[in-house]
Coordinates of C-alpha atoms and ligand atoms in Angstrom, one line a residue:
X1 CA 226.5 368.1 -82.4
X2 CA 229.5 367.9 -80.1
X3 CA 228.7 366.1 -77.0
X4 CA 229.3 368.4 -74.1
X5 CA 229.1 367.8 -70.4
X6 CA 227.7 370.4 -67.9
X7 CA 231.1 372.0 -67.4
X8 CA 231.1 373.0 -71.1
X9 CA 234.1 371.0 -72.2
X10 CA 234.0 367.6 -73.9
X11 CA 237.1 366.1 -72.5
X12 CA 237.0 367.7 -69.0
X13 CA 237.5 365.3 -66.1
X14 CA 234.5 364.6 -63.8
X15 CA 234.8 366.6 -60.7
X16 CA 234.1 364.7 -57.5
X17 CA 231.1 365.7 -55.4
X18 CA 231.1 363.7 -52.2
X19 CA 228.2 363.4 -49.8
X20 CA 230.3 365.6 -47.3
X21 CA 230.6 368.5 -49.7
X22 CA 226.9 368.0 -50.7
X23 CA 225.8 368.3 -47.1
X24 CA 228.2 371.3 -46.5
X25 CA 226.0 373.2 -49.1
X26 CA 223.3 373.4 -46.4
X27 CA 225.6 375.3 -44.0
X28 CA 225.9 378.2 -46.4
X29 CA 222.5 379.8 -45.9
X30 CA 220.0 380.0 -43.0
X31 CA 217.6 377.1 -42.8
X32 CA 214.1 377.9 -41.2
X33 CA 214.6 375.1 -38.7
X34 CA 211.6 376.2 -36.5
X35 CA 209.2 375.2 -39.3
X36 CA 210.9 371.8 -39.6
X37 CA 211.1 371.2 -35.9
X38 CA 207.4 372.0 -35.6
X39 CA 206.7 369.7 -38.5
X40 CA 208.8 367.0 -36.9
X41 CA 207.0 367.3 -33.6
X42 CA 203.7 367.0 -35.4
X43 CA 205.1 363.9 -36.9
X44 CA 205.8 362.4 -33.5
X45 CA 202.3 363.2 -32.3
X46 CA 201.0 361.6 -35.5
X47 CA 203.0 358.4 -34.7
X48 CA 201.6 358.2 -31.2
X49 CA 198.1 358.5 -32.6
X50 CA 198.8 355.9 -35.2
X51 CA 199.9 353.5 -32.4
X52 CA 196.6 354.1 -30.7
X53 CA 194.8 353.5 -34.0
X54 CA 196.6 350.1 -34.4
X55 CA 195.2 349.1 -31.0
X56 CA 191.7 350.1 -32.1
X57 CA 192.1 348.2 -35.4
X58 CA 193.0 345.0 -33.4
X59 CA 190.0 345.4 -31.2
X60 CA 187.7 345.8 -34.2
X61 CA 189.3 342.8 -35.9
X62 CA 188.5 340.8 -32.7
X63 CA 184.9 341.8 -33.1
X64 CA 184.7 344.4 -30.4
X65 CA 182.3 346.5 -32.4
X66 CA 181.3 348.8 -29.5
X67 CA 180.3 352.5 -30.3
X68 CA 183.2 353.8 -28.3
X69 CA 185.7 351.7 -30.2
X70 CA 184.3 352.7 -33.6
X71 CA 183.9 356.4 -32.7
X72 CA 187.4 356.4 -31.2
X73 CA 188.8 354.8 -34.3
X74 CA 187.1 357.3 -36.6
X75 CA 188.1 360.3 -34.5
X76 CA 191.7 359.2 -34.5
X77 CA 191.7 358.7 -38.2
X78 CA 190.3 362.2 -38.9
X79 CA 192.7 363.8 -36.4
X80 CA 195.7 362.0 -38.0
X81 CA 194.6 363.3 -41.5
X82 CA 194.5 366.9 -40.1
X83 CA 197.9 366.5 -38.4
X84 CA 199.4 365.1 -41.5
X85 CA 198.1 368.0 -43.6
X86 CA 199.5 370.6 -41.2
X87 CA 202.8 368.9 -41.2
X88 CA 202.9 369.0 -45.0
X89 CA 201.9 372.7 -45.1
X90 CA 204.7 373.6 -42.7
X91 CA 207.3 371.7 -44.6
X92 CA 206.1 373.0 -48.0
X93 CA 206.5 376.6 -46.6
X94 CA 210.0 375.7 -45.4
X95 CA 210.8 374.2 -48.8
X96 CA 209.9 377.4 -50.6
X97 CA 212.0 379.5 -48.2
X98 CA 215.0 377.1 -48.8
X99 CA 214.6 377.3 -52.6
X100 CA 214.6 381.1 -52.4
X101 CA 217.7 381.2 -50.3
X102 CA 219.6 378.5 -52.2
X103 CA 218.8 380.2 -55.5
X104 CA 220.0 383.6 -54.3
X105 CA 223.2 382.0 -53.0
X106 CA 223.9 380.3 -56.3
X107 CA 223.1 383.5 -58.3
X108 CA 225.5 385.4 -56.0
X109 CA 228.1 382.7 -56.5
X110 CA 227.8 382.8 -60.3
X111 CA 228.2 386.5 -60.3
X112 CA 231.4 386.3 -58.2
X113 CA 233.0 383.4 -60.2
X114 CA 236.2 384.4 -61.9
X115 CA 235.7 385.2 -65.5
X116 CA 237.7 382.3 -66.7
X117 CA 235.4 380.0 -64.7
X118 CA 232.3 381.6 -66.2
X119 CA 233.7 381.3 -69.7
X120 CA 234.6 377.6 -69.3
X121 CA 230.9 376.9 -68.8
X122 CA 228.0 377.3 -71.1
X123 CA 225.8 380.3 -70.0
X124 CA 222.7 378.1 -70.5
X125 CA 224.2 375.4 -68.2
X126 CA 224.6 378.1 -65.5
X127 CA 221.0 379.2 -66.2
X128 CA 219.8 375.7 -65.8
X129 CA 221.6 375.3 -62.6
X130 CA 220.0 378.3 -61.1
X131 CA 216.5 377.6 -62.5
X132 CA 216.2 373.8 -62.3
X133 CA 218.8 372.0 -60.2
X134 CA 218.8 374.3 -57.2
X135 CA 215.0 373.8 -56.7
X136 CA 215.9 370.3 -55.5
X137 CA 217.8 371.6 -52.5
X138 CA 214.9 371.9 -50.2
X139 CA 213.9 368.2 -50.5
X140 CA 216.8 367.2 -48.3
X141 CA 215.7 369.4 -45.4
X142 CA 212.1 368.4 -45.7
X143 CA 213.3 364.8 -45.7
X144 CA 215.4 365.5 -42.6
X145 CA 212.4 366.7 -40.6
X146 CA 210.3 363.8 -41.9
X147 CA 213.1 361.4 -41.0
X148 CA 212.8 362.5 -37.3
X149 CA 209.2 361.3 -37.2
X150 CA 210.0 358.2 -39.3
X151 CA 212.9 357.2 -37.0
X152 CA 210.7 357.8 -34.0
X153 CA 207.9 355.8 -35.6
X154 CA 210.2 353.0 -36.6
X155 CA 211.7 352.7 -33.1
X156 CA 208.3 353.0 -31.5
X157 CA 206.6 350.4 -33.8
X158 CA 209.6 348.0 -33.4
X159 CA 209.2 348.3 -29.6
X160 CA 205.4 347.6 -29.9
X161 CA 206.3 344.6 -32.0
X162 CA 208.8 343.4 -29.5
X163 CA 206.4 343.9 -26.6
X164 CA 203.7 342.0 -28.5
X165 CA 205.9 339.0 -29.3
X166 CA 209.7 339.1 -28.5
X167 CA 210.5 335.7 -30.1
X168 CA 208.9 336.4 -33.4
X169 CA 210.5 339.9 -33.5
X170 CA 213.9 338.3 -33.1
X171 CA 213.3 336.1 -36.1
X172 CA 212.4 339.3 -38.0
X173 CA 215.7 340.8 -37.0
X174 CA 217.4 338.1 -39.2
X175 CA 216.4 340.3 -42.1
X176 CA 218.5 343.3 -41.0
X177 CA 221.5 342.6 -43.3
X178 CA 219.2 342.2 -46.3
X179 CA 217.5 345.5 -45.4
X180 CA 220.9 347.3 -45.2
X181 CA 221.8 345.9 -48.6
X182 CA 218.4 347.1 -49.9
X183 CA 219.1 350.6 -48.7
X184 CA 222.5 350.7 -50.3
X185 CA 221.4 349.4 -53.7
X186 CA 218.2 351.5 -53.9
X187 CA 220.3 354.6 -52.8
X188 CA 222.8 354.0 -55.6
X189 CA 220.1 353.5 -58.2
X190 CA 218.4 356.7 -57.1
X191 CA 221.5 358.7 -57.2
X192 CA 222.3 357.6 -60.8
X193 CA 218.8 358.1 -62.1
X194 CA 218.5 361.6 -60.7
X195 CA 222.0 362.6 -62.0
X196 CA 221.1 361.3 -65.5
X197 CA 217.8 363.1 -65.5
X198 CA 219.2 366.4 -64.5
X199 CA 222.2 366.2 -66.7
X200 CA 219.9 365.4 -69.7
X201 CA 217.5 368.2 -68.7
X202 CA 220.5 370.6 -68.7
X203 CA 221.7 369.3 -72.1
X204 CA 218.3 370.1 -73.5
X205 CA 218.2 373.5 -71.9
X206 CA 221.7 374.2 -73.3
X207 CA 220.8 373.0 -76.8
X208 CA 217.5 374.8 -77.1
X209 CA 218.6 378.1 -75.6
X210 CA 221.6 378.3 -77.9
X211 CA 219.8 377.2 -81.0
X212 CA 216.5 379.1 -80.5
X213 CA 218.5 382.3 -79.9
X214 CA 220.2 381.6 -83.3
X215 CA 216.9 381.2 -85.1
X216 CA 217.8 384.0 -87.5
X217 CA 220.9 382.1 -88.6
X218 CA 219.1 378.8 -88.8
X219 CA 216.6 380.3 -91.2
X220 CA 219.1 382.2 -93.2
X221 CA 221.0 379.0 -93.8
X222 CA 217.9 377.0 -94.3
X223 CA 219.1 374.6 -91.6
X224 CA 215.6 373.8 -90.1
X225 CA 215.7 370.1 -91.0
X226 CA 219.3 369.6 -89.7
X227 CA 218.4 371.4 -86.5
X228 CA 215.4 369.2 -86.0
X229 CA 217.7 366.2 -86.1
X230 CA 220.2 367.8 -83.8
X231 CA 217.5 368.7 -81.4
X232 CA 216.3 365.2 -81.4
X233 CA 219.6 364.0 -80.0
X234 CA 219.2 366.3 -77.0
X235 CA 215.6 365.2 -76.6
X236 CA 216.6 361.6 -76.9
X237 CA 219.1 361.9 -74.1
X238 CA 216.3 363.0 -71.7
X239 CA 214.1 360.3 -73.1
X240 CA 216.6 357.6 -72.3
X241 CA 217.2 359.1 -68.8
X242 CA 213.4 359.1 -68.2
X243 CA 213.1 355.5 -69.4
X244 CA 216.0 354.5 -67.1
X245 CA 214.3 356.4 -64.2
X246 CA 210.9 354.7 -64.9
X247 CA 212.4 351.2 -65.0
X248 CA 214.7 351.7 -62.0
X249 CA 211.8 353.2 -59.9
X250 CA 209.9 349.9 -60.5
X251 CA 213.1 347.9 -59.7
X252 CA 213.3 349.8 -56.4
X253 CA 209.6 349.1 -55.6
X254 CA 210.3 345.4 -56.4
X255 CA 213.3 345.3 -54.0
X256 CA 211.3 347.0 -51.3
X257 CA 208.2 344.8 -51.6
X258 CA 210.3 341.6 -51.8
X259 CA 211.9 342.7 -48.5
X260 CA 208.5 343.3 -46.9
X261 CA 207.1 340.0 -48.2
X262 CA 210.1 338.3 -46.7
X263 CA 209.0 339.7 -43.3
X264 CA 205.5 338.2 -43.9
X265 CA 207.1 334.9 -44.9
X266 CA 209.2 334.8 -41.8
X267 CA 206.2 335.7 -39.6
X268 CA 204.1 333.0 -41.2
X269 CA 206.9 330.4 -41.0
X270 CA 207.9 330.9 -37.4
X271 CA 204.5 332.1 -36.3
X272 CA 202.6 329.0 -37.4
X273 CA 205.2 326.8 -35.7
X274 CA 204.7 328.8 -32.5
X275 CA 200.9 328.5 -32.8
X276 CA 201.3 324.7 -33.3
X277 CA 203.4 324.5 -30.2
X278 CA 200.8 326.5 -28.3
X279 CA 203.2 329.4 -27.6
X280 CA 200.9 331.9 -29.4
X281 CA 197.1 332.3 -29.7
X282 CA 195.5 331.4 -33.1
X283 CA 195.0 335.1 -34.0
X284 CA 198.7 335.8 -33.2
X285 CA 199.9 335.9 -36.7
X286 CA 197.2 338.4 -37.7
X287 CA 197.9 340.6 -34.7
X288 CA 201.6 340.5 -35.2
X289 CA 201.2 341.4 -38.8
X290 CA 199.2 344.5 -37.9
X291 CA 202.2 345.7 -35.8
X292 CA 204.6 344.5 -38.5
X293 CA 202.8 346.6 -41.1
X294 CA 203.6 349.7 -39.1
X295 CA 207.3 348.7 -38.9
X296 CA 207.3 348.1 -42.6
X297 CA 205.6 351.3 -43.3
X298 CA 208.2 353.3 -41.3
X299 CA 211.0 351.4 -42.9
X300 CA 209.6 352.3 -46.3
X301 CA 209.5 355.9 -45.2
X302 CA 213.1 355.7 -44.1
X303 CA 214.0 354.2 -47.4
X304 CA 212.2 357.0 -49.3
X305 CA 214.1 359.6 -47.3
X306 CA 217.4 357.9 -48.0
X307 CA 216.4 357.9 -51.7
X308 CA 215.7 361.6 -51.5
X309 CA 219.1 362.2 -50.0
X310 CA 221.0 360.2 -52.6
X311 CA 218.8 361.4 -55.5
X312 CA 219.2 365.1 -54.5
X313 CA 222.9 364.6 -54.3
X314 CA 222.7 363.4 -57.9
X315 CA 220.4 366.2 -59.0
X316 CA 222.5 368.9 -57.3
X317 CA 225.9 367.7 -58.5
X318 CA 226.3 370.6 -60.9
X319 CA 225.3 373.2 -58.3
X320 CA 227.7 371.6 -55.8
X321 CA 230.6 371.7 -58.2
X322 CA 229.8 375.4 -58.9
X323 CA 229.5 376.2 -55.2
X324 CA 232.8 374.5 -54.4
X325 CA 234.5 376.4 -57.3
X326 CA 236.7 379.5 -57.0
X327 CA 235.2 382.8 -56.2
X328 CA 236.4 386.4 -56.5
X329 CA 236.3 388.6 -53.4
X330 CA 235.8 392.0 -54.8
X331 CA 236.9 394.0 -51.8
X332 CA 239.8 391.9 -50.8
X333 CA 243.3 393.2 -51.3
X334 CA 245.1 396.6 -51.0
X335 CA 243.5 399.9 -51.6
X336 CA 244.6 401.8 -54.7
X337 CA 245.7 405.4 -54.1
X338 CA 242.7 407.7 -54.2
X339 CA 244.3 410.1 -56.7
X340 CA 242.7 410.4 -60.1
X341 CA 246.0 410.9 -61.7
X342 CA 246.8 408.0 -64.0
X343 CA 249.9 405.9 -63.8
X344 CA 251.9 403.8 -66.3
X345 CA 250.7 400.3 -66.8
X346 CA 253.7 398.1 -66.7
X347 CA 253.7 394.5 -68.0
X348 CA 256.6 392.6 -66.6
X349 CA 257.2 389.2 -68.2
X350 CA 253.5 388.5 -68.5
X351 CA 252.4 385.1 -69.9
X352 CA 248.8 383.9 -70.1
X353 CA 246.7 381.1 -71.7
X354 CA 243.0 380.3 -71.3
X355 CA 244.4 376.8 -71.1
X356 CA 247.8 377.3 -69.4
X357 CA 249.2 374.6 -71.6
X358 CA 248.6 376.7 -74.7
X359 CA 249.8 380.3 -73.9
X360 CA 248.2 383.1 -75.8
X361 CA 250.6 385.8 -74.5
X362 CA 254.2 385.0 -74.2
X363 CA 256.5 386.7 -71.7
X364 CA 255.3 390.3 -72.6
X365 CA 257.3 393.1 -71.1
X366 CA 256.1 396.6 -72.2
X367 CA 254.9 399.8 -70.6
X368 CA 251.7 401.6 -71.6
X369 CA 252.4 405.2 -70.9
X370 CA 250.0 407.1 -68.7
X371 CA 248.0 410.0 -70.0
X372 CA 248.5 409.0 -73.6
X373 CA 246.8 407.1 -76.4
X374 CA 248.2 403.7 -77.0
X375 CA 247.2 401.5 -79.9
X376 CA 247.6 397.8 -80.0
X377 CA 247.7 396.1 -83.4
X378 CA 248.3 392.5 -84.5
X379 CA 246.7 389.8 -86.6
X380 CA 243.5 388.1 -85.5
X381 CA 244.1 385.8 -82.6
X382 CA 247.4 387.5 -81.6
X383 CA 246.1 388.2 -78.1
X384 CA 245.1 391.9 -78.3
X385 CA 241.6 391.5 -76.6
X386 CA 243.1 389.1 -74.1
X387 CA 245.6 391.7 -73.1
X388 CA 242.9 394.3 -72.5
X389 CA 241.1 391.8 -70.2
X390 CA 244.3 391.2 -68.3
X391 CA 244.9 394.9 -67.7
X392 CA 241.6 395.2 -65.8
X393 CA 242.4 392.1 -63.7
X394 CA 239.6 390.0 -65.4
X395 CA 242.1 387.2 -65.7
X396 CA 245.2 386.8 -63.6
X397 CA 248.4 386.3 -65.6
X398 CA 249.8 382.7 -65.4
X399 CA 253.2 384.3 -64.7
X400 CA 254.7 387.8 -64.5
X401 CA 253.1 390.9 -63.1
X402 CA 251.0 393.8 -64.2
X403 CA 251.7 397.0 -62.3
X404 CA 249.5 400.1 -62.2
X405 CA 252.2 402.6 -61.2
X406 CA 253.7 400.9 -58.2
X407 CA 250.8 398.6 -57.4
X408 CA 250.7 395.0 -58.6
X409 CA 247.1 394.6 -59.8
X410 CA 247.0 391.0 -58.5
X411 CA 247.0 392.3 -54.9
X412 CA 244.7 395.3 -55.1
X413 CA 240.9 395.2 -54.5
X414 CA 239.4 394.1 -57.8
X415 CA 236.4 396.4 -57.4
X416 CA 238.7 399.4 -57.1
X417 CA 240.8 398.4 -60.0
X418 CA 237.8 397.8 -62.3
X419 CA 236.2 401.1 -61.2
X420 CA 239.2 402.9 -62.7
X421 CA 238.7 401.2 -66.1
X422 CA 236.2 401.8 -68.8
X423 CA 235.9 398.9 -71.3
X424 CA 234.2 399.1 -74.7
X425 CA 234.1 396.1 -77.0
X426 CA 233.0 395.6 -80.6
X427 CA 229.7 394.2 -79.4
X428 CA 228.6 395.1 -75.9
X429 CA 225.8 393.5 -74.0
X430 CA 222.9 395.8 -73.1
X431 CA 220.2 394.8 -70.7
X432 CA 216.4 395.1 -71.2
X433 CA 215.1 398.3 -69.7
X434 CA 215.1 401.9 -70.8
X435 CA 217.9 403.8 -72.5
X436 CA 218.4 405.8 -69.3
X437 CA 218.7 402.5 -67.3
X438 CA 221.4 401.3 -69.7
X439 CA 223.4 404.5 -69.8
X440 CA 223.4 404.8 -66.0
X441 CA 224.2 401.1 -65.4
X442 CA 227.1 401.0 -63.0
X443 CA 226.4 404.4 -61.5
X444 CA 225.6 404.7 -57.8
X445 CA 222.5 406.7 -56.8
X446 CA 220.3 409.0 -58.9
X447 CA 222.0 410.5 -62.0
X448 CA 220.7 413.9 -63.2
X449 CA 219.3 413.9 -66.7
X450 CA 221.8 416.5 -67.9
X451 CA 224.7 414.1 -67.0
X452 CA 223.0 411.3 -68.9
X453 CA 222.4 413.5 -71.9
X454 CA 226.1 414.7 -71.7
X455 CA 227.3 411.2 -71.9
X456 CA 225.0 410.5 -74.8
X457 CA 226.2 413.5 -76.6
X458 CA 229.9 412.3 -76.3
X459 CA 228.8 409.0 -77.7
X460 CA 227.0 410.7 -80.6
X461 CA 223.8 409.1 -79.4
X462 CA 221.7 412.1 -78.2
X463 CA 220.3 412.8 -81.7
X464 CA 218.8 409.4 -82.2
X465 CA 217.6 409.1 -78.6
X466 CA 215.8 412.5 -78.9
X467 CA 214.2 411.4 -82.1
X468 CA 212.5 408.4 -80.4
X469 CA 208.9 409.1 -79.2
X470 CA 209.9 408.3 -75.6
X471 CA 213.4 409.6 -75.7
X472 CA 215.5 408.4 -72.8
X473 CA 212.6 406.4 -71.4
X474 CA 212.4 404.2 -74.6
X475 CA 212.4 400.5 -73.7
X476 CA 215.2 398.8 -75.8
X477 CA 214.0 395.2 -75.5
X478 CA 215.9 392.2 -74.4
X479 CA 219.7 392.7 -75.1
X480 CA 218.7 396.0 -76.9
X481 CA 217.2 394.1 -79.8
X482 CA 214.8 397.0 -80.6
X483 CA 217.8 399.2 -81.6
X484 CA 220.1 398.9 -84.6
X485 CA 223.7 397.6 -84.1
X486 CA 225.2 401.1 -84.4
X487 CA 222.6 402.6 -81.9
X488 CA 223.4 399.8 -79.4
X489 CA 227.1 400.5 -79.7
X490 CA 226.6 404.2 -79.1
X491 CA 224.6 403.5 -76.0
X492 CA 227.3 401.2 -74.7
X493 CA 229.9 403.9 -75.3
X494 CA 227.7 406.4 -73.5
X495 CA 227.4 404.0 -70.6
X496 CA 231.2 403.7 -70.3
X497 CA 231.8 407.5 -70.7
X498 CA 229.1 408.1 -68.1
X499 CA 231.5 406.5 -65.5
X500 CA 234.3 408.9 -66.5
X501 CA 237.0 406.3 -66.3
X502 CA 240.7 407.0 -65.6
X503 CA 241.7 404.3 -68.1
X504 CA 239.7 403.7 -71.2
X505 CA 240.1 400.4 -73.1
X506 CA 238.5 400.3 -76.6
X507 CA 238.5 397.0 -78.4
X508 CA 237.4 397.6 -82.0
X509 CA 234.8 399.9 -80.5
X510 CA 234.2 401.7 -83.8
X511 CA 233.8 398.6 -86.0
X512 CA 230.0 398.7 -86.1
X513 CA 229.8 402.5 -86.4
X514 CA 229.6 404.5 -89.6
X515 CA 232.6 406.6 -90.4
X516 CA 231.0 409.9 -89.2
X517 CA 230.0 408.5 -85.8
X518 CA 233.3 406.7 -85.3
X519 CA 235.3 410.0 -86.0
X520 CA 233.0 412.1 -83.8
X521 CA 233.1 409.7 -80.9
X522 CA 236.8 409.3 -81.0
X523 CA 237.3 413.0 -81.1
X524 CA 234.9 413.5 -78.2
X525 CA 236.6 410.8 -76.2
X526 CA 240.1 412.4 -76.7
X527 CA 238.8 415.8 -75.6
X528 CA 236.7 414.6 -72.7
X529 CA 239.3 412.2 -71.4
X530 CA 242.3 414.5 -71.9
X531 CA 245.2 413.5 -69.6
X532 CA 243.7 410.0 -69.0
X533 CA 245.1 406.8 -70.4
X534 CA 243.4 405.4 -73.5
X535 CA 244.2 402.0 -75.0
X536 CA 242.7 401.2 -78.4
X537 CA 242.7 397.9 -80.3
X538 CA 241.9 398.8 -83.9
X539 CA 242.3 397.5 -87.4
X540 CA 241.6 400.8 -89.1
X541 CA 245.1 402.4 -89.3
X542 CA 243.6 405.9 -89.2
X543 CA 243.1 405.6 -85.5
X544 CA 246.5 403.9 -85.1
X545 CA 248.9 406.3 -86.8
X546 CA 247.7 409.2 -84.6
X547 CA 248.3 407.3 -81.3
X548 CA 251.1 408.4 -79.1
X549 CA 252.4 404.9 -78.6
X550 CA 251.8 401.7 -80.6
X551 CA 252.3 398.1 -79.5
X552 CA 252.5 395.4 -82.2
X553 CA 251.7 391.9 -81.2
X554 CA 252.6 388.9 -83.3
X555 CA 251.1 385.5 -82.2
X556 CA 251.2 386.6 -78.6
X557 CA 254.8 387.9 -78.8
X558 CA 255.7 391.6 -78.6
X559 CA 257.1 392.4 -82.0
X560 CA 257.7 396.1 -81.4
X561 CA 256.5 399.1 -79.4
X562 CA 257.1 402.8 -79.9
X563 CA 255.9 405.8 -81.8
X564 CA 254.8 405.7 -85.4
X565 CA 258.3 406.6 -86.8
X566 CA 260.1 404.0 -84.8
X567 CA 257.7 401.3 -85.9
X568 CA 257.9 402.3 -89.5
X569 CA 261.6 401.5 -89.1
X570 CA 261.5 398.3 -87.1
X571 CA 258.1 396.5 -87.4
X572 CA 257.4 394.6 -90.6
X573 CA 253.9 393.8 -89.4
X574 CA 253.2 397.5 -88.8
X575 CA 254.5 398.5 -92.2
X576 CA 252.5 395.7 -93.8
X577 CA 249.3 397.0 -92.2
X578 CA 249.9 400.5 -93.5
X579 CA 250.7 399.3 -97.0
X580 CA 247.5 397.1 -97.1
X581 CA 245.4 400.2 -96.2
X582 CA 247.0 402.3 -98.9
X583 CA 249.6 404.3 -96.9
X584 CA 253.0 405.1 -98.5
X585 CA 255.7 403.5 -96.4
X586 CA 258.6 404.1 -98.6
X587 CA 262.0 405.6 -97.4
X588 CA 261.3 408.8 -95.5
X589 CA 257.5 408.6 -95.9
X590 CA 255.4 410.8 -93.7
X591 CA 252.0 409.2 -93.1
Ligands
LIG601 P1 242.8 389.1 -80.9 O1 242.0 390.1 -80.0 O2 244.2 389.5 -81.2 O3 242.0 388.7 -82.2 P2 242.2 387.3 -78.8 O4 242.9 387.9 -77.6 O5 240.7 387.5 -78.9 O6 242.9 387.8 -80.1 O7 242.4 385.7 -78.8 C1 243.7 385.2 -78.7 C2 243.6 383.7 -78.7 O8 242.9 383.3 -77.5 C3 242.9 383.1 -79.8 O9 243.6 381.9 -80.2 C4 241.5 382.7 -79.3 O10 241.0 381.6 -79.9 C5 241.8 382.4 -77.8 N1 240.7 382.9 -77.0 C6 240.2 384.1 -76.9 N2 239.2 384.2 -76.0 C7 239.1 382.9 -75.4 C8 238.3 382.4 -74.4 N3 237.4 383.1 -73.8 N4 238.5 381.1 -74.1 C9 239.4 380.3 -74.8 N5 240.2 380.8 -75.7 C10 240.1 382.1 -76.1

């Protein structure tokens, strides 16, 4: 199994994700601050009550076992527990709201990422980002509100400590540099542990989602045993990350308790000296320790919050990188003319590569005439499908321009451009839902049944749909898995024709259809879209020889373009294709 990172490429550089850009994530959606402010205020009240409880504890320790002291102590303890519960409920509610909003934001971002970005990443990595990673987002805000009360509590308990014994408190201050070092080290460990845990979780999600969806092929190739081994590697990565996390958590606890114990040692060391010199009563160390326990407790809280911050930064790294990535603004740019008349599509020195260092299309200059049928042919990998994607602005060319009439498609509104195009591939994704839902996908508002049926008729799909017990209401299952390949393809064609596009791009659209359906659909398409521009990528020369204009690509270069007779004369690739499919291409041949 190739080892991939979350960006889907094995040799890709790690993208930086600083604390600044991590925190900037929280400015992108509304935070229910009121819940957190309320929770923080409760925290402050809680701290005040805790201080009072400490005073009661000291009195009880001194043997003041009066009813009023014991009842006061008990009441304060119960009240504190109730306040703490309320504080937790408020912040839990706020957390869920944040998760909801952050998840929606990320989903929106994924949908608006440029296609090239989406394809660079594994779909399952994106799924994992939106399902797992983003759920961590809320912990930082919860932490922030808790930090308010912890800072308050820390300051307050330090003050109490100082008031109780200023000299001993000053000795304790000697430990500050050590505490700062503790925060730094524990924070780094937490960041790394959480990053590893989430990366390995996502590796597992990627692996299992890809390989479980391919269960049919695994069985057909009897690869179960190999797959178990491969799966173990993904599982193992998570196992190692969990072990690291488990050990490092204990290391963190050790660091923290060592620091607290040092506080106790300093108290005992200097406190006993002060008692000996008569500068503190005999119970002084005990009383001082009671106040010091509060200081340590709030310090531990602050450390936990800091761990949450650095840990969440590690866990949310992938989400952050996605959020900081490029985004398409569908309604930005110039308006296209409102006319439904089609225009020539002009490619002017267009070059493009998925990786710009390895261009797939080289300096293409050719015009696709409007209102005609243009066929694109070429060997596998010569760039035909890529060209169709460029025409709709799904990828921007690396250099050169594509013009729709006068308009450079790079500067028009992507949503308007794409609305003009219909695009049918060899295998088209369908979504779970009814047949009607799928045919009307992309249509705005209610679509009358007659219109749906008309689109289905054009796509030669009405007969099989009507034969189903529930007709257009039939549920087609996830990805249309309850239908045959040919039925799925006809639904996809109906869906595209339903939108009545001005430019229709067909990429091997008939490859999964039987000959009758293929011919019927193509005839229907020609009739119903008369006067529109149709571009077909096909290997079957029957659909090519009838085209008005033919473009021959050869390894991403334009070999020739023209009508059938011209290509017979000047394109060896074209003649070769015809020959292979049994056409006579001899001198003066009429195909
Ligand atoms: P054709 O349609 O002529 O068979 P394509 O346009 O599909 O060719 O592919 C042209 C080249 O681009 C091939 O080398 C292919 O490997 C590469 N390619 C196609 N799609 C992608 C993609 N999404 N990411 C990276 N490379 C791709």
